[in-house]
């Protein structure tokens, strides 16, 4: 999430998606979403070392896998349990909707929905990625536009996200971050 300029929970404007800043008082978390749980880094490093048979994990410090996880999912995984709950998914989806709603009219038109951000790298690689990603989102637009009026309301968006989340989690209470990547279209 660092590519979006987010510094933790404060970038989400609170857990409930209304900008109230609620959630800064999560136990073990500081107001900016930084973990303050003693021994967490060491426990994660030890678990990864056991899982990987000791290979690829530095004897001291935070393993690269943990750094990547925190950069990508830290703002979504509020309680840092390595799983994305329905509440965490809903808060993030609400934030993403607001972020995409460029005009602030509480609906996404095809242009807003299919907007793709340029990433660091060569302009040729970006041009192809932007074209492909924008086309993919154009094709997904009708799935989110439940009433076919060429506009996606926040309710339509959240209903589709909720349905996709429930499909991915099945009977489980929550989903892993990698499955969560496929819940939102962007």
Short mmCIF file of C-alpha atoms in Angstrom, two decimals:
data_model
loop_
_atom_site.label_atom_id
_atom_site.label_comp_id
_atom_site.label_asym_id
_atom_site.label_seq_id
_atom_site.Cartn_x
_atom_site.Cartn_y
_atom_site.Cartn_z
CA UNK A 1 0.00 0.00 0.00
CA UNK A 2 3.03 2.21 0.19
CA UNK A 3 2.62 2.84 -3.55
CA UNK A 4 -0.62 4.65 -2.69
CA UNK A 5 1.11 6.89 -0.15
CA UNK A 6 -0.59 5.31 2.84
CA UNK A 7 1.12 5.31 6.16
CA UNK A 8 -0.92 2.60 7.86
CA UNK A 9 -4.41 2.94 9.32
CA UNK A 10 -4.44 6.69 8.97
CA UNK A 11 -4.51 6.22 5.20
CA UNK A 12 -7.79 4.36 5.50
CA UNK A 13 -9.44 7.19 7.43
CA UNK A 14 -10.69 4.80 10.07
CA UNK A 15 -12.09 1.33 10.08
CA UNK A 16 -15.68 2.17 9.37
CA UNK A 17 -14.93 3.92 6.10
CA UNK A 18 -16.52 7.23 7.04
CA UNK A 19 -13.35 9.18 7.77
CA UNK A 20 -14.00 9.34 11.50
CA UNK A 21 -10.59 7.89 12.34
CA UNK A 22 -12.15 5.11 14.42
CA UNK A 23 -9.85 2.21 14.97
CA UNK A 24 -6.72 4.02 16.02
CA UNK A 25 -7.25 2.45 19.43
CA UNK A 26 -6.79 -1.13 18.24
CA UNK A 27 -4.87 -2.99 20.95
CA UNK A 28 -1.21 -3.37 20.10
CA UNK A 29 -1.38 -0.69 17.43
CA UNK A 30 -0.30 2.92 17.51
CA UNK A 31 -2.46 5.62 15.91
CA UNK A 32 -0.59 5.31 12.61
CA UNK A 33 -1.14 1.55 12.37
CA UNK A 34 2.33 0.46 13.41
CA UNK A 35 2.46 -2.75 15.40
CA UNK A 36 3.51 -2.40 19.00
CA UNK A 37 3.25 -6.06 19.95
CA UNK A 38 6.37 -7.26 21.77
CA UNK A 39 8.04 -10.29 20.14
CA UNK A 40 5.80 -10.25 17.03
CA UNK A 41 8.66 -9.88 14.56
CA UNK A 42 10.64 -12.67 16.18
CA UNK A 43 7.62 -15.00 16.29
CA UNK A 44 6.89 -14.42 12.61
CA UNK A 45 10.55 -14.95 11.70
CA UNK A 46 10.66 -18.19 13.71
CA UNK A 47 7.44 -19.50 12.12
CA UNK A 48 8.69 -18.70 8.62
CA UNK A 49 12.04 -20.33 9.35
CA UNK A 50 10.28 -23.52 10.48
CA UNK A 51 7.95 -23.46 7.47
CA UNK A 52 10.83 -22.94 5.05
CA UNK A 53 13.12 -25.44 6.73
CA UNK A 54 15.41 -22.62 7.82
CA UNK A 55 16.27 -21.70 4.22
CA UNK A 56 15.94 -18.15 2.96
CA UNK A 57 15.39 -16.56 6.37
CA UNK A 58 18.04 -14.38 7.86
CA UNK A 59 19.02 -15.35 11.41
CA UNK A 60 18.24 -11.87 12.68
CA UNK A 61 15.97 -9.06 11.60
CA UNK A 62 12.65 -9.18 9.83
CA UNK A 63 12.43 -11.71 6.96
CA UNK A 64 11.78 -10.35 3.48
CA UNK A 65 8.43 -12.19 3.32
CA UNK A 66 7.24 -10.32 6.39
CA UNK A 67 8.34 -6.99 4.93
CA UNK A 68 6.51 -7.67 1.68
CA UNK A 69 3.37 -8.78 3.55
CA UNK A 70 3.35 -5.66 5.70
CA UNK A 71 3.92 -3.33 2.74
CA UNK A 72 1.08 -4.89 0.76
CA UNK A 73 -1.50 -5.82 3.38
CA UNK A 74 -0.72 -3.83 6.51
CA UNK A 75 -3.48 -1.26 5.88
CA UNK A 76 -6.02 -4.03 5.16
CA UNK A 77 -5.04 -6.52 7.87
CA UNK A 78 -5.84 -4.19 10.78
CA UNK A 79 -5.29 -6.73 13.56
CA UNK A 80 -2.22 -8.18 11.79
CA UNK A 81 -3.35 -11.76 12.25
CA UNK A 82 -2.41 -12.69 8.70
CA UNK A 83 -6.08 -13.04 7.69
CA UNK A 84 -8.56 -10.57 6.19
CA UNK A 85 -11.89 -10.50 8.06
CA UNK A 86 -15.18 -9.36 6.54
CA UNK A 87 -14.98 -6.07 8.46
CA UNK A 88 -11.42 -5.43 7.28
CA UNK A 89 -12.41 -6.22 3.69
CA UNK A 90 -15.46 -3.94 3.86
CA UNK A 91 -13.45 -1.04 5.29
CA UNK A 92 -10.84 -1.38 2.56
CA UNK A 93 -13.44 -1.77 -0.20
CA UNK A 94 -15.23 1.36 1.02
CA UNK A 95 -11.96 3.28 0.97
CA UNK A 96 -11.16 2.02 -2.55
CA UNK A 97 -14.58 3.10 -3.79
CA UNK A 98 -14.07 6.62 -2.40
CA UNK A 99 -10.59 6.70 -3.92
CA UNK A 100 -11.94 5.78 -7.36
CA UNK A 101 -14.87 8.21 -7.17
CA UNK A 102 -12.97 11.11 -8.69
CA UNK A 103 -16.03 13.35 -9.05
CA UNK A 104 -17.28 12.67 -5.51
CA UNK A 105 -20.82 11.90 -6.67
CA UNK A 106 -20.98 8.47 -4.95
CA UNK A 107 -21.13 6.57 -8.25
CA UNK A 108 -18.43 5.14 -10.47
CA UNK A 109 -18.80 5.55 -14.20
CA UNK A 110 -16.82 3.34 -16.57
CA UNK A 111 -14.00 5.88 -16.84
CA UNK A 112 -13.53 6.07 -13.05
CA UNK A 113 -13.85 2.31 -12.63
CA UNK A 114 -11.30 1.53 -15.36
CA UNK A 115 -8.73 4.16 -14.33
CA UNK A 116 -5.31 2.58 -13.87
CA UNK A 117 -2.31 4.09 -12.11
CA UNK A 118 1.09 4.28 -13.70
CA UNK A 119 3.70 2.20 -11.89
CA UNK A 120 7.45 2.74 -11.74
CA UNK A 121 9.26 1.25 -14.71
CA UNK A 122 9.74 1.76 -18.40
CA UNK A 123 7.11 3.68 -20.32
CA UNK A 124 6.71 0.82 -22.84
CA UNK A 125 6.01 -1.73 -20.11
CA UNK A 126 3.63 0.70 -18.40
CA UNK A 127 1.79 1.46 -21.63
CA UNK A 128 1.06 -2.22 -22.25
CA UNK A 129 0.11 -2.87 -18.61
CA UNK A 130 -2.17 0.18 -18.53
CA UNK A 131 -3.90 -0.88 -21.73
CA UNK A 132 -4.40 -4.47 -20.56
CA UNK A 133 -5.52 -3.56 -17.04
CA UNK A 134 -7.91 -0.87 -18.26
CA UNK A 135 -9.49 -3.34 -20.70
CA UNK A 136 -9.83 -5.96 -17.94
CA UNK A 137 -11.68 -3.43 -15.74
CA UNK A 138 -13.94 -2.40 -18.64
CA UNK A 139 -14.95 -6.04 -19.01
CA UNK A 140 -15.63 -6.33 -15.25
CA UNK A 141 -17.78 -3.18 -15.12
CA UNK A 142 -21.11 -4.96 -15.93
CA UNK A 143 -20.57 -7.42 -13.04
CA UNK A 144 -20.60 -4.51 -10.60
CA UNK A 145 -23.35 -2.52 -12.37
CA UNK A 146 -26.23 -4.64 -11.07
CA UNK A 147 -29.05 -2.49 -12.50
CA UNK A 148 -27.34 -1.85 -15.86
CA UNK A 149 -27.60 1.96 -15.68
CA UNK A 150 -23.94 2.47 -16.66
CA UNK A 151 -23.11 3.66 -13.12
CA UNK A 152 -21.94 1.69 -10.09
CA UNK A 153 -23.35 2.96 -6.83
CA UNK A 154 -21.51 2.32 -3.60
CA UNK A 155 -24.24 -0.16 -2.62
CA UNK A 156 -23.78 -2.11 -5.87
CA UNK A 157 -20.02 -2.08 -5.45
CA UNK A 158 -20.13 -3.22 -1.82
CA UNK A 159 -22.72 -5.94 -2.60
CA UNK A 160 -20.48 -7.40 -5.34
CA UNK A 161 -17.39 -7.22 -3.09
CA UNK A 162 -19.35 -8.89 -0.27
CA UNK A 163 -20.54 -11.68 -2.59
CA UNK A 164 -17.05 -12.27 -3.96
CA UNK A 165 -15.56 -12.23 -0.45
CA UNK A 166 -18.10 -14.81 0.74
CA UNK A 167 -17.42 -16.98 -2.31
CA UNK A 168 -13.66 -16.91 -1.66
CA UNK A 169 -13.89 -17.67 2.06
CA UNK A 170 -16.43 -20.49 1.79
CA UNK A 171 -17.10 -21.86 5.29
CA UNK A 172 -14.04 -20.15 6.83
CA UNK A 173 -14.38 -17.13 9.10
CA UNK A 174 -11.99 -15.06 6.97
CA UNK A 175 -9.58 -15.33 4.03
CA UNK A 176 -5.86 -15.12 3.49
CA UNK A 177 -4.36 -11.96 1.96
CA UNK A 178 -3.52 -13.67 -1.31
CA UNK A 179 -7.15 -14.70 -1.85
CA UNK A 180 -8.19 -11.19 -0.89
CA UNK A 181 -6.26 -9.87 -3.90
CA UNK A 182 -8.97 -11.38 -6.09
CA UNK A 183 -11.91 -9.93 -4.15
CA UNK A 184 -11.58 -6.35 -5.38
CA UNK A 185 -11.29 -5.64 -9.11
CA UNK A 186 -8.45 -3.16 -8.59
#
